Amino acid sequence: MLTAPLEYGLFLAAMLFTMGFLGLLVRRNLIFMLICVEVMLNAAGLAFIVAGARWGQPDGQIMMIFILTMAAAEVAVGLALILSIYRRTKTLDADVVSQMHG
Amino acid sequence: MNLLWLIPVLPLTAFLILALFGRRLPKALSTVVGCAFMGASGILAIIIALQFLLNLETTPSYTWSSGTWFTVGDFSPEFAFHLDGLSMLMTLVITLIGFLIFLFSTAYMATDEDISRFFAYMNLFAFSMLTLVLADNFLLLLLGWEGVGLCSYLLIGFWYTNPENGYAARKAFITTRIGAVGLILATVLVFRATGTLNIEEVLLIAGNWVSGNAIVTAIAVLLLLAALGKSAQLPLQVWLPDAMAGPTPTSALIHAATMVTAGVYLIARTHVIFELAPMVMTAVAIIGTATMLIAGSSALIQRDIKRVLAYSTISQIGYMFMALGVGAWTAAMFHFYTHAVFKALLFLGAGAIITAVHHKQDMFEMGGLRKVIPGVFYPFLLGCLSLAAVPFITSGFYSKDLILWKAYTSTEGNILFVVAGLVGAFITAIYTFRMVFITFNGKQHTEVDHKPGPIMVGVLAILGIGSVLAGFVETPHVLGSIHLFSDMLQYSVQDVTMNKVDYSQEWVLMGISTLLVVAGTGYAWMKYGKGAEAAPTMSPLNRFLYNGWDFDSAYQHFILNPYASFCRAIGIDIIDLLYKLVGLIARFFNLVLSRAQDGFVRHYALGIAFGTILVIYLFIS
């Protein structure tokens, strides 16, 4: 079976991760920030899959399943928080919610 | 007799009940608990006293022991109670007068929210005081000594919401603490010198020592220091007038009848040691005499009725110390006993007056109360007659006369003590009747709407009768020569030898003291017989007396302030700077780093990313 070289896969994962991270830093809309976090998580998952395929081990895929589960939980909590912030401030701008500083 | 341990344990039980469940018990029930155990203890004390006194000649002392308390090397003190004539007398006074005061408190404190706390403290005090007097060894005595000090502190500060009461409580506690240090050091010294702490054994061993050697003198000085603190004698007397901040029954029980006489008891108990230190004996007599005159003259000018009684207590204990100093142990204990009766009466009477006039304590705001509250006036008058030592009918006369007679005849005595004692009697008569006339005669300044109830009047009446009858157990040779009291104490304390003097001189002494009492009373009548209209303006001399010879401000200027500036001076030191530097550095970083926490989530994310990269870089390289 034809497999893509390891470097390609890892490069794609790194690209996705960097895009997600930059998005997280740049966007101020909470929904988009949450999506960016999802992208970063999937980038990490992709890196696991690629590495697992390279060595023919199932661990990478098991890790992916863990990440999926965690992501689902994170979204549930994150959306609940966003909803509650929206109710309180009537906006989704993350910088508005900056009262909690020291 | 086997039930001796129950006498202190009964009040302890009441204390435990009230301390553990006091808040949940209804007020009436905690009052009953607070009183009943003390009453039971009193009845038991009477039964044991009867048994004990009937067999006095065959068994002059009895020891109840629960076995070894603890063991450290060769040192194993017992948890034991020792009963002899001296401790029997103290026990009877504590339980019986104590019970009457408890009974009075049920009426006096009835409206107080914290009555269960009050009775818990009072019962704990009774337990500690009984432990103190029944203790078989110095360690147990110390336990009681500290216990009564604690209870005194708790009760002076009973109404703790007023900061002044808390200040008075701390002042009393710290001042008596100076004395307690003396007792602790004396205990250590006694153990070093004798190898035991059992009081009986210590006194036996001490009997073989050479009179006036260094160790016995040191022990006597330290015991004297302890006694001075507890009994409010010069120079540690300053706490007692302020201790009047507590509830009046507390003043009656702790600061008049029992605890303040613990010093007298301590010296009488260890009298063998004092007999071996003649210099310290003389010091005791001089301190007692000086205190008597200083406190007596301060009582002359006080306005607060409780402060008059407080200074009078210090002065009367001065008499007891004078008696101890001349080796008249029996006379000191006799005056302790009559004083406990009539001073408890006077304090409770003052309490009844204070409740009647809306908790005012200034005598110049009272006046004319004789017809209004006769149930208080007549017992109070009996107590005053006794305090002023009016001849032949009052107990105070017999005890004071015995002290003067012993001071005159003892080989340790001196005619100067007698003269001072007579001057003291004159002063006592003046301040006592000044108090009576200002309070009860003349025009009434305050309306009375809260007349004392039957319990209060009943207790006052019992004590009033007692203060007359108490004296007849010991009378001079020329007046019947009854010696029940000294017979009871004969196996515990033996007076030092007396010079042979013709007993007819007793008439002369009694005559002079009678004249002085009459003169003092007459002077008070001339000045205050028609009551007092307004408080007098104070001359500098009066102000000096009013402030108790300015001891407080002297201590403030010559001891407390120099000490405080000394502490401030040694407070600046280089090693401290080092620790201050640590604090400054921490504050600096706090200032810088708290900026980083600005509340913008995106900045945090950036921080996390940089942190992660840094950590990965560190791991890889």
PDB file of C-alpha atoms in Angstrom, chain B residues 4 61-65 78 80-83 136:
ATOM      1  CA  LEU B   4     -12.669  14.295 101.009  1.00  0.00           C
ATOM      2  CA  SER B  61      -4.305  15.280 109.948  1.00  0.00           C
ATOM      3  CA  TYR B  62      -5.736  13.087 107.233  1.00  0.00           C
ATOM      4  CA  THR B  63      -4.439  12.437 103.715  1.00  0.00           C
ATOM      5  CA  TRP B  64      -6.480  11.136 100.823  1.00  0.00           C
ATOM      6  CA  SER B  65      -4.387   9.941  97.914  1.00  0.00           C
ATOM      7  CA  GLU B  78       1.068  12.185  94.346  1.00  0.00           C
ATOM      8  CA  ALA B  80      -3.324  13.772  97.134  1.00  0.00           C
ATOM      9  CA  PHE B  81      -5.410  15.983  99.372  1.00  0.00           C
ATOM     10  CA  HIS B  82      -4.197  16.800 102.847  1.00  0.00           C
ATOM     11  CA  LEU B  83      -6.654  17.789 105.557  1.00  0.00           C
ATOM     12  CA  ASP B 136      -0.658  17.770  99.625  1.00  0.00           C
TER      13      ASP B 136
END
